[in-house]
């Protein structure tokens, strides 16, 4: 397409969200003038030589820094990196590459991809992006823990009974099934988004906020984790369902999905960190498509109060006996702490209340999108929220054995209706560890 056609396409979705919309049209015009289209083959260096020539025209008199964003099919990553690094690298500034997931399908393919990229790039030039690490609440996780005295002493097996990492979408594959079927929910969500959040949550205090210090601590957590066993995993797949006169399709009804596919659209897993801080604490992960609600959250359930004076008032309602800290990543970002409280009146009735920080009420400004934060970090060379190669190796080592077993045994996923809370097996898995999913007992 021409430069003008590209600009028209961009302008359809371009907004001035963050900048108070002052002089919006002028800012859009300035931005669009800097957008250009260059066509070429991914695997031919001639196309990248032409790109290099065009860039040099635009860069004249400026320090030429170049950031390539590889939002392309993974099978052509290496072709593009080879051609771009050889013929379109900056001669005097920096050259960096943002790589989108999937970073392989298992330990072997991920290692092969890393080795291939490092033939042409240094590790410092590779920015493996996981947009969940750019979410406001995930960014706030270490602030909450390390800058508030009230939390850090509680952040261990002594006070925490279990931790739940929950991701759900209220829609199916929506025509994206061809891509999804090759990877499944464990590779698409669990092995990266949820595991990265878990590592940030569970890491020891880093030496500093420098990128390498934080990533060193995350690697230690991942390397301390037990490899997943099949007994600790439940998989599901959504089936067709009619509700309120409306029909919802099954996963295998998606025309881009092979008939008879057993690729999971839901998975729940119990993982354990074998170190002094977290020994014996179950970390329960759950991720699924076509569920009853859209949410991503971390739920920390604390131990019960020993010798609780109010156990008669609490009765059998375990929720009232358990304090719970919830970090809701999306939608409606919030942090809230469930506490037990007396209901006003002459009797002694207890109620579970919430100390609630709802971001939209406390902070009136719009929250930047995760990609905005991460793109800015990549431009500034800030690597804290990007994934290092040894981190990736450690993450795949946890999941690869169970993924192989699921595929070799052709384990059939448990079917669950579109728009439901997911397969029953997930509740049995949690019950094995004396845990009840926090998002089931309450819709807050």
CSV table of C-alpha atoms in Angstrom, one decimal:
chain,number,residue,atom,x,y,z
A,1,UNK,CA,0.0,0.0,0.0
A,2,UNK,CA,1.1,3.6,-0.3
A,3,UNK,CA,2.1,5.8,2.6
A,4,UNK,CA,-1.2,7.6,2.4
A,5,UNK,CA,-3.2,4.4,2.5
A,6,UNK,CA,-1.3,3.3,5.6
A,7,UNK,CA,-1.9,6.6,7.3
A,8,UNK,CA,-5.7,6.4,6.5
A,9,UNK,CA,-5.8,2.9,8.0
A,10,UNK,CA,-4.0,4.1,11.2
A,11,UNK,CA,-6.1,7.2,11.6
A,12,UNK,CA,-9.3,5.0,11.9
A,13,UNK,CA,-8.2,3.9,15.4
A,14,UNK,CA,-5.8,6.7,16.4
A,15,UNK,CA,-6.8,8.6,19.6
A,16,UNK,CA,-5.3,11.1,22.0
A,17,UNK,CA,-6.3,9.1,25.1
A,18,UNK,CA,-3.6,10.1,27.4
A,19,UNK,CA,-2.9,13.7,26.4
A,20,UNK,CA,-6.2,15.4,27.6
A,21,UNK,CA,-7.2,15.6,23.9
A,22,UNK,CA,-5.6,19.1,23.6
A,23,UNK,CA,-4.7,19.9,20.0
A,24,UNK,CA,-5.6,16.4,19.2
A,25,UNK,CA,-5.8,16.8,15.4
A,26,UNK,CA,-2.5,18.6,15.3
A,27,UNK,CA,-0.8,15.8,17.2
A,28,UNK,CA,-2.4,13.2,15.0
A,29,UNK,CA,-1.2,15.0,11.9
A,30,UNK,CA,2.4,15.2,13.2
A,31,UNK,CA,2.4,11.5,14.1
A,32,UNK,CA,0.9,10.4,10.8
A,33,UNK,CA,3.5,12.3,8.8
A,34,UNK,CA,6.1,10.1,10.4
A,35,UNK,CA,4.4,6.8,9.3
A,36,UNK,CA,5.7,5.2,6.1
A,37,UNK,CA,5.1,1.9,4.3
A,38,UNK,CA,7.8,-0.2,2.8
A,39,UNK,CA,7.0,-3.5,1.1
A,40,UNK,CA,9.4,-6.4,0.7
A,41,UNK,CA,9.9,-10.2,1.2
A,42,UNK,CA,10.6,-11.3,4.8
A,43,UNK,CA,13.5,-13.6,3.8
A,44,UNK,CA,15.2,-11.4,1.1
A,45,UNK,CA,18.0,-9.0,2.2
A,46,UNK,CA,17.4,-6.8,-0.9
A,47,UNK,CA,14.1,-5.6,0.7
A,48,UNK,CA,15.8,-4.8,3.9
A,49,UNK,CA,18.6,-2.9,2.0
A,50,UNK,CA,15.9,-0.8,0.5
A,51,UNK,CA,14.3,-0.2,3.9
A,52,UNK,CA,17.8,0.8,5.2
A,53,UNK,CA,18.1,3.3,2.4
A,54,UNK,CA,14.7,4.8,3.1
A,55,UNK,CA,15.4,5.0,6.8
A,56,UNK,CA,18.7,6.8,6.2
A,57,UNK,CA,16.8,9.5,4.2
A,58,UNK,CA,14.5,10.1,7.2
A,59,UNK,CA,17.3,9.9,9.8
A,60,UNK,CA,19.6,12.4,8.2
A,61,UNK,CA,21.2,14.6,10.8
A,62,UNK,CA,19.8,12.6,13.7
A,63,UNK,CA,21.1,9.8,15.9
A,64,UNK,CA,19.7,6.7,14.1
A,65,UNK,CA,18.2,4.3,16.7
A,66,UNK,CA,16.2,1.4,15.2
A,67,UNK,CA,13.5,-0.8,16.9
A,68,UNK,CA,12.1,-3.7,15.0
A,69,UNK,CA,8.8,-5.1,16.3
A,70,UNK,CA,8.3,-8.7,15.1
A,71,UNK,CA,4.6,-9.1,15.2
A,72,UNK,CA,4.8,-11.8,12.6
A,73,UNK,CA,4.3,-15.6,12.4
A,74,UNK,CA,7.0,-17.3,14.5
A,75,UNK,CA,8.3,-19.5,11.7
A,76,UNK,CA,9.7,-16.4,10.0
A,77,UNK,CA,11.3,-14.7,13.0
A,78,UNK,CA,14.8,-15.9,12.2
A,79,UNK,CA,14.6,-15.0,8.5
A,80,UNK,CA,13.6,-11.4,9.4
A,81,UNK,CA,16.3,-11.1,12.1
A,82,UNK,CA,19.0,-12.4,9.8
A,83,UNK,CA,18.1,-10.0,7.0
A,84,UNK,CA,17.4,-7.0,9.2
A,85,UNK,CA,20.5,-7.4,11.4
A,86,UNK,CA,22.8,-7.8,8.4
A,87,UNK,CA,21.4,-5.0,6.1
A,88,UNK,CA,19.2,-2.7,8.2
A,89,UNK,CA,21.0,-2.3,11.5
A,90,UNK,CA,21.8,1.2,12.7
A,91,UNK,CA,25.4,2.2,11.9
A,92,UNK,CA,25.9,4.5,14.9
A,93,UNK,CA,22.9,4.1,17.2
A,94,UNK,CA,21.3,1.1,18.8
A,95,UNK,CA,19.3,-1.7,17.0
A,96,UNK,CA,16.8,-3.7,19.0
A,97,UNK,CA,14.2,-6.4,18.2
A,98,UNK,CA,10.9,-6.9,20.1
A,99,UNK,CA,9.8,-10.5,19.7
A,100,UNK,CA,6.2,-11.5,20.3
A,101,UNK,CA,5.2,-14.9,21.8
A,102,UNK,CA,5.0,-17.8,21.2
A,103,UNK,CA,8.6,-18.4,22.0
A,104,UNK,CA,8.5,-22.0,20.8
A,105,UNK,CA,6.2,-24.8,21.7
A,106,UNK,CA,8.4,-26.6,24.3
A,107,UNK,CA,11.9,-26.5,25.8
A,108,UNK,CA,13.5,-27.9,22.6
A,109,UNK,CA,11.9,-25.5,20.1
A,110,UNK,CA,12.3,-22.5,22.4
A,111,UNK,CA,16.0,-23.3,22.8
A,112,UNK,CA,16.4,-23.7,19.1
A,113,UNK,CA,14.7,-20.3,18.5
A,114,UNK,CA,17.0,-18.6,21.1
A,115,UNK,CA,20.1,-20.1,19.5
A,116,UNK,CA,19.0,-19.0,16.1
A,117,UNK,CA,18.3,-15.4,17.2
A,118,UNK,CA,21.7,-15.3,19.0
A,119,UNK,CA,23.5,-16.1,15.8
A,120,UNK,CA,22.6,-12.6,14.7
A,121,UNK,CA,21.9,-10.7,17.9
A,122,UNK,CA,23.2,-10.2,21.4
A,123,UNK,CA,20.9,-11.0,24.3
A,124,UNK,CA,20.8,-7.2,25.0
A,125,UNK,CA,19.2,-6.6,21.6
A,126,UNK,CA,16.3,-9.1,22.1
A,127,UNK,CA,13.2,-7.8,23.9
A,128,UNK,CA,10.8,-10.8,24.5
A,129,UNK,CA,7.5,-9.1,25.1
A,130,UNK,CA,4.7,-10.4,27.4
A,131,UNK,CA,2.1,-7.6,27.6
A,132,UNK,CA,0.8,-8.8,30.9
A,133,UNK,CA,4.0,-7.6,32.6
A,134,UNK,CA,3.1,-4.1,31.4
A,135,UNK,CA,-0.3,-4.1,33.1
A,136,UNK,CA,-0.7,-1.5,35.9
A,137,UNK,CA,-1.6,-4.0,38.7
A,138,UNK,CA,1.3,-6.3,37.8
A,139,UNK,CA,3.7,-3.4,37.8
A,140,UNK,CA,2.2,-2.4,41.2
A,141,UNK,CA,2.8,-5.9,42.7
A,142,UNK,CA,6.3,-5.3,43.8
A,143,UNK,CA,5.5,-1.8,45.1
A,144,UNK,CA,2.6,-3.2,47.2
A,145,UNK,CA,4.9,-5.8,48.7
A,146,UNK,CA,8.2,-4.1,49.1
A,147,UNK,CA,7.2,-0.6,50.1
A,148,UNK,CA,4.4,-1.5,52.6
A,149,UNK,CA,5.6,-3.0,55.9
A,150,UNK,CA,2.2,-4.5,56.5
A,151,UNK,CA,2.5,-7.0,53.7
A,152,UNK,CA,6.1,-8.2,53.4
A,153,UNK,CA,6.2,-10.0,56.8
A,154,UNK,CA,3.0,-11.9,55.8
A,155,UNK,CA,4.4,-12.9,52.3
A,156,UNK,CA,5.3,-16.5,53.1
A,157,UNK,CA,4.1,-20.0,54.0
A,158,UNK,CA,3.7,-18.9,57.6
A,159,UNK,CA,0.6,-16.7,56.8
A,160,UNK,CA,-0.5,-17.6,53.2
A,161,UNK,CA,-2.6,-20.7,52.7
A,162,UNK,CA,-2.7,-20.6,48.9
A,163,UNK,CA,-2.3,-18.2,46.0
A,164,UNK,CA,-4.6,-18.3,42.9
A,165,UNK,CA,-3.8,-16.8,39.5
A,166,UNK,CA,-7.0,-16.6,37.5
A,167,UNK,CA,-7.5,-15.7,33.8
A,168,UNK,CA,-10.8,-16.0,32.1
A,169,UNK,CA,-12.3,-14.7,28.8
A,170,UNK,CA,-16.0,-14.6,28.1
A,171,UNK,CA,-15.5,-15.3,24.4
A,172,UNK,CA,-14.2,-18.2,22.3
A,173,UNK,CA,-11.5,-18.3,19.6
A,174,UNK,CA,-13.7,-16.1,17.3
A,175,UNK,CA,-12.1,-17.3,14.0
A,176,UNK,CA,-8.6,-17.4,15.5
A,177,UNK,CA,-8.8,-21.1,16.1
A,178,UNK,CA,-6.3,-22.0,13.5
A,179,UNK,CA,-3.5,-20.3,15.4
A,180,UNK,CA,-4.9,-21.3,18.8
A,181,UNK,CA,-5.3,-25.0,18.0
A,182,UNK,CA,-1.5,-25.3,17.4
A,183,UNK,CA,-0.8,-24.0,20.9
A,184,UNK,CA,-3.7,-24.5,23.3
A,185,UNK,CA,-4.5,-22.5,26.5
A,186,UNK,CA,-1.5,-23.8,28.5
A,187,UNK,CA,1.1,-22.4,26.0
A,188,UNK,CA,-1.0,-19.4,25.1
A,189,UNK,CA,-1.7,-18.1,28.7
A,190,UNK,CA,-0.3,-20.3,31.5
A,191,UNK,CA,3.3,-20.9,30.5
A,192,UNK,CA,3.9,-17.1,29.9
A,193,UNK,CA,1.3,-14.6,31.3
A,194,UNK,CA,0.4,-16.5,34.6
A,195,UNK,CA,3.8,-17.9,35.2
A,196,UNK,CA,5.5,-14.5,34.8
A,197,UNK,CA,3.1,-13.0,37.3
A,198,UNK,CA,3.7,-15.9,39.7
A,199,UNK,CA,7.5,-15.3,39.5
A,200,UNK,CA,7.1,-11.6,40.3
A,201,UNK,CA,4.7,-12.4,43.1
A,202,UNK,CA,6.9,-15.1,44.8
A,203,UNK,CA,10.4,-13.7,44.2
A,204,UNK,CA,12.8,-12.7,47.1
A,205,UNK,CA,13.6,-9.0,47.6
A,206,UNK,CA,16.0,-8.1,44.7
A,207,UNK,CA,19.3,-6.3,45.4
A,208,UNK,CA,17.9,-3.3,43.5
A,209,UNK,CA,15.3,-2.3,40.9
A,210,UNK,CA,17.8,-2.8,38.1
A,211,UNK,CA,16.5,-5.1,35.4
A,212,UNK,CA,19.1,-7.8,35.9
A,213,UNK,CA,18.6,-7.9,39.7
A,214,UNK,CA,14.8,-8.4,39.3
A,215,UNK,CA,15.2,-11.0,36.5
A,216,UNK,CA,17.8,-12.9,38.6
A,217,UNK,CA,15.2,-13.3,41.4
A,218,UNK,CA,12.5,-14.4,39.0
A,219,UNK,CA,14.8,-17.1,37.5
A,220,UNK,CA,15.5,-18.4,41.0
A,221,UNK,CA,11.7,-18.8,41.6
A,222,UNK,CA,11.2,-20.6,38.3
A,223,UNK,CA,14.1,-22.9,38.9
A,224,UNK,CA,12.8,-23.8,42.4
A,225,UNK,CA,9.4,-24.9,41.0
A,226,UNK,CA,8.5,-28.6,40.7
A,227,UNK,CA,7.9,-29.9,37.2
A,228,UNK,CA,4.2,-30.3,36.6
A,229,UNK,CA,2.7,-33.7,36.8
A,230,UNK,CA,-0.4,-34.9,34.9
A,231,UNK,CA,-2.2,-35.4,38.2
A,232,UNK,CA,-1.9,-31.7,39.0
A,233,UNK,CA,-3.5,-30.6,35.7
A,234,UNK,CA,-7.1,-30.5,34.5
A,235,UNK,CA,-7.9,-29.6,30.9
A,236,UNK,CA,-11.2,-28.7,29.3
A,237,UNK,CA,-12.8,-27.6,26.0
A,238,UNK,CA,-15.9,-25.5,25.6
A,239,UNK,CA,-18.9,-27.1,23.9
A,240,UNK,CA,-22.0,-25.5,22.2
A,241,UNK,CA,-24.7,-24.1,24.5
A,242,UNK,CA,-28.0,-22.3,24.2
A,243,UNK,CA,-28.9,-19.6,26.7
A,244,UNK,CA,-31.8,-17.1,26.7
A,245,UNK,CA,-32.7,-18.1,23.1
A,246,UNK,CA,-29.2,-17.5,21.9
A,247,UNK,CA,-26.9,-20.3,20.6
A,248,UNK,CA,-23.2,-20.3,21.4
A,249,UNK,CA,-20.8,-22.4,19.2
A,250,UNK,CA,-18.5,-25.2,20.4
A,251,UNK,CA,-14.7,-24.8,20.0
A,252,UNK,CA,-14.8,-27.4,17.2
A,253,UNK,CA,-17.5,-25.5,15.4
A,254,UNK,CA,-14.9,-22.8,14.6
A,255,UNK,CA,-14.2,-23.3,10.8
A,256,UNK,CA,-10.5,-22.8,11.4
A,257,UNK,CA,-10.3,-25.6,14.0
A,258,UNK,CA,-9.7,-29.2,12.8
A,259,UNK,CA,-12.7,-31.5,13.4
A,260,UNK,CA,-12.2,-33.7,16.4
A,261,UNK,CA,-9.6,-31.4,17.9
A,262,UNK,CA,-8.7,-32.2,21.6
A,263,UNK,CA,-6.8,-28.9,22.1
A,264,UNK,CA,-7.7,-27.5,25.6
A,265,UNK,CA,-9.4,-24.1,25.8
A,266,UNK,CA,-9.3,-24.4,29.6
A,267,UNK,CA,-6.7,-25.6,32.0
A,268,UNK,CA,-6.2,-25.5,35.8
A,269,UNK,CA,-2.9,-26.5,37.5
A,270,UNK,CA,-1.4,-26.7,41.0
A,271,UNK,CA,2.2,-25.8,41.1
A,272,UNK,CA,4.6,-25.7,44.0
A,273,UNK,CA,7.8,-23.8,44.8
A,274,UNK,CA,10.3,-25.9,46.7
A,275,UNK,CA,12.1,-23.2,48.7
A,276,UNK,CA,12.1,-22.0,52.3
A,277,UNK,CA,9.6,-19.2,51.8
A,278,UNK,CA,6.9,-21.1,49.9
A,279,UNK,CA,7.4,-24.8,50.8
A,280,UNK,CA,4.0,-26.6,50.7
A,281,UNK,CA,1.9,-23.6,49.6
A,282,UNK,CA,-0.2,-24.5,46.5
A,283,UNK,CA,-0.2,-21.9,43.7
A,284,UNK,CA,-3.3,-22.6,41.7
A,285,UNK,CA,-3.5,-21.4,38.1
A,286,UNK,CA,-6.7,-21.3,36.0
A,287,UNK,CA,-7.1,-20.0,32.5
A,288,UNK,CA,-9.9,-20.5,30.0
A,289,UNK,CA,-11.9,-19.2,27.1
A,290,UNK,CA,-15.7,-19.0,26.7
A,291,UNK,CA,-16.3,-18.7,30.5
A,292,UNK,CA,-19.0,-16.8,32.4
A,293,UNK,CA,-16.9,-13.6,32.9
A,294,UNK,CA,-13.8,-11.8,31.7
A,295,UNK,CA,-11.2,-11.3,34.4
A,296,UNK,CA,-7.6,-11.6,35.3
A,297,UNK,CA,-6.7,-11.5,39.0
A,298,UNK,CA,-4.4,-12.7,41.8
A,299,UNK,CA,-6.1,-14.0,44.9
A,300,UNK,CA,-4.0,-14.5,48.1
A,301,UNK,CA,-5.9,-16.5,50.7
A,302,UNK,CA,-4.4,-16.2,54.2
A,303,UNK,CA,-4.4,-18.9,56.9
A,304,UNK,CA,-7.2,-19.0,59.4
A,305,UNK,CA,-6.9,-17.3,62.8
A,306,UNK,CA,-5.7,-19.9,65.3
A,307,UNK,CA,-8.0,-20.2,68.3
A,308,UNK,CA,-10.5,-17.7,66.8
A,309,UNK,CA,-12.6,-16.2,69.6
A,310,UNK,CA,-15.4,-15.7,67.1
A,311,UNK,CA,-15.6,-19.2,65.6
A,312,UNK,CA,-19.2,-19.6,66.9
A,313,UNK,CA,-20.2,-16.5,65.0
A,314,UNK,CA,-18.4,-17.6,61.9
A,315,UNK,CA,-20.0,-21.1,61.9
A,316,UNK,CA,-19.3,-23.2,58.8
A,317,UNK,CA,-18.7,-20.2,56.5
A,318,UNK,CA,-15.0,-20.5,55.7
A,319,UNK,CA,-15.0,-17.3,53.7
A,320,UNK,CA,-15.6,-15.3,56.8
A,321,UNK,CA,-12.7,-17.0,58.5
A,322,UNK,CA,-10.2,-16.3,55.8
A,323,UNK,CA,-8.7,-13.0,54.9
A,324,UNK,CA,-8.1,-12.6,51.2
A,325,UNK,CA,-6.1,-10.0,49.3
A,326,UNK,CA,-7.2,-9.6,45.7
A,327,UNK,CA,-5.4,-7.8,42.9
A,328,UNK,CA,-7.7,-7.4,40.0
A,329,UNK,CA,-5.6,-6.9,36.8
A,330,UNK,CA,-8.6,-6.5,34.5
A,331,UNK,CA,-11.3,-5.2,34.0
A,332,UNK,CA,-11.8,-2.4,36.5
A,333,UNK,CA,-8.3,-2.5,38.1
A,334,UNK,CA,-8.6,-2.8,41.9
A,335,UNK,CA,-6.8,-4.0,45.0
A,336,UNK,CA,-9.0,-5.1,47.9
A,337,UNK,CA,-8.6,-6.9,51.2
A,338,UNK,CA,-11.4,-9.0,52.7
A,339,UNK,CA,-11.6,-8.6,56.4
A,340,UNK,CA,-14.1,-9.8,59.1
A,341,UNK,CA,-16.2,-7.1,60.5
A,342,UNK,CA,-19.1,-6.7,63.0
A,343,UNK,CA,-22.5,-5.8,61.5
A,344,UNK,CA,-23.8,-2.7,63.3
A,345,UNK,CA,-26.6,-3.5,65.8
A,346,UNK,CA,-27.2,-5.0,69.2
A,347,UNK,CA,-26.3,-8.6,68.3
A,348,UNK,CA,-23.0,-10.0,67.4
A,349,UNK,CA,-23.1,-10.8,63.7
A,350,UNK,CA,-20.0,-10.9,61.6
A,351,UNK,CA,-19.8,-9.9,58.0
A,352,UNK,CA,-17.0,-10.2,55.4
A,353,UNK,CA,-16.2,-6.6,54.2
A,354,UNK,CA,-13.7,-5.2,51.8
A,355,UNK,CA,-11.1,-2.5,52.1
A,356,UNK,CA,-11.2,-1.5,48.5
A,357,UNK,CA,-8.9,0.6,46.3
A,358,UNK,CA,-10.8,0.9,43.0
A,359,UNK,CA,-8.4,2.6,40.5
A,360,UNK,CA,-11.1,4.3,38.5
A,361,UNK,CA,-12.4,6.1,41.6
A,362,UNK,CA,-9.0,6.9,43.2
A,363,UNK,CA,-7.1,7.9,40.1
A,364,UNK,CA,-9.1,9.9,37.6
A,365,UNK,CA,-6.5,9.8,34.8
A,366,UNK,CA,-6.6,7.1,32.2
A,367,UNK,CA,-4.3,4.1,32.7
A,368,UNK,CA,-1.8,3.6,29.9
A,369,UNK,CA,-2.1,0.5,27.8
A,370,UNK,CA,0.4,-2.3,28.6
A,371,UNK,CA,1.9,-2.1,25.2
A,372,UNK,CA,2.4,1.7,25.5
A,373,UNK,CA,4.5,1.1,28.6
A,374,UNK,CA,6.5,-1.8,27.2
A,375,UNK,CA,7.2,0.0,23.8
A,376,UNK,CA,8.5,3.0,25.8
A,377,UNK,CA,10.7,0.8,27.9
A,378,UNK,CA,12.2,-0.9,24.8
A,379,UNK,CA,13.0,2.5,23.4
A,380,UNK,CA,14.7,3.5,26.6
A,381,UNK,CA,16.5,0.2,26.9
A,382,UNK,CA,14.7,-0.7,30.2
A,383,UNK,CA,14.6,-4.5,30.3
A,384,UNK,CA,12.9,-5.1,33.7
A,385,UNK,CA,9.6,-6.2,32.2
A,386,UNK,CA,11.0,-8.3,29.3
A,387,UNK,CA,11.9,-12.0,29.5
A,388,UNK,CA,15.6,-13.1,29.5
A,389,UNK,CA,16.6,-16.3,27.8
A,390,UNK,CA,17.4,-18.3,31.0
A,391,UNK,CA,14.0,-17.2,32.4
A,392,UNK,CA,12.4,-18.7,29.3
A,393,UNK,CA,14.3,-21.9,29.6
A,394,UNK,CA,13.3,-22.3,33.3
A,395,UNK,CA,9.6,-21.6,32.4
A,396,UNK,CA,9.5,-24.2,29.6
A,397,UNK,CA,11.3,-26.8,31.9
A,398,UNK,CA,8.2,-26.7,34.2
A,399,UNK,CA,5.6,-27.2,31.5
A,400,UNK,CA,7.2,-29.2,28.8
A,401,UNK,CA,7.0,-32.7,30.4
A,402,UNK,CA,3.2,-32.4,31.1
A,403,UNK,CA,2.5,-30.9,27.7
A,404,UNK,CA,4.3,-33.9,26.1
A,405,UNK,CA,2.3,-36.3,28.2
A,406,UNK,CA,-1.0,-34.7,27.4
A,407,UNK,CA,-0.2,-34.9,23.7
A,408,UNK,CA,1.3,-38.4,23.6
A,409,UNK,CA,-1.6,-39.9,25.7
A,410,UNK,CA,-4.1,-37.8,23.7
A,411,UNK,CA,-5.8,-36.8,27.0
A,412,UNK,CA,-9.4,-35.8,26.1
A,413,UNK,CA,-10.4,-32.5,27.6
A,414,UNK,CA,-13.5,-32.3,29.9
A,415,UNK,CA,-16.3,-30.5,28.0
A,416,UNK,CA,-17.9,-27.5,29.6
A,417,UNK,CA,-20.8,-25.3,28.2
A,418,UNK,CA,-19.9,-22.0,26.6
A,419,UNK,CA,-20.5,-19.2,29.2
A,420,UNK,CA,-20.2,-21.6,32.2
A,421,UNK,CA,-17.7,-21.5,35.1
A,422,UNK,CA,-15.6,-24.2,33.4
A,423,UNK,CA,-15.1,-28.0,34.0
A,424,UNK,CA,-16.0,-29.6,37.3
A,425,UNK,CA,-12.5,-31.2,37.4
A,426,UNK,CA,-11.0,-27.8,38.3
A,427,UNK,CA,-13.0,-27.9,41.6
A,428,UNK,CA,-11.8,-31.4,42.4
A,429,UNK,CA,-8.2,-30.3,41.7
A,430,UNK,CA,-8.5,-27.4,44.2
A,431,UNK,CA,-10.2,-29.6,46.7
A,432,UNK,CA,-7.2,-32.0,46.7
A,433,UNK,CA,-5.3,-29.2,48.4
A,434,UNK,CA,-8.2,-28.1,50.6
A,435,UNK,CA,-8.8,-25.0,48.5
A,436,UNK,CA,-11.9,-23.4,47.2
A,437,UNK,CA,-11.5,-21.1,44.1
A,438,UNK,CA,-12.0,-17.5,45.2
A,439,UNK,CA,-13.8,-16.4,42.1
A,440,UNK,CA,-16.5,-19.1,42.6
A,441,UNK,CA,-17.6,-18.2,46.1
A,442,UNK,CA,-17.9,-14.5,45.2
A,443,UNK,CA,-18.2,-12.5,42.0
A,444,UNK,CA,-16.5,-9.5,43.4
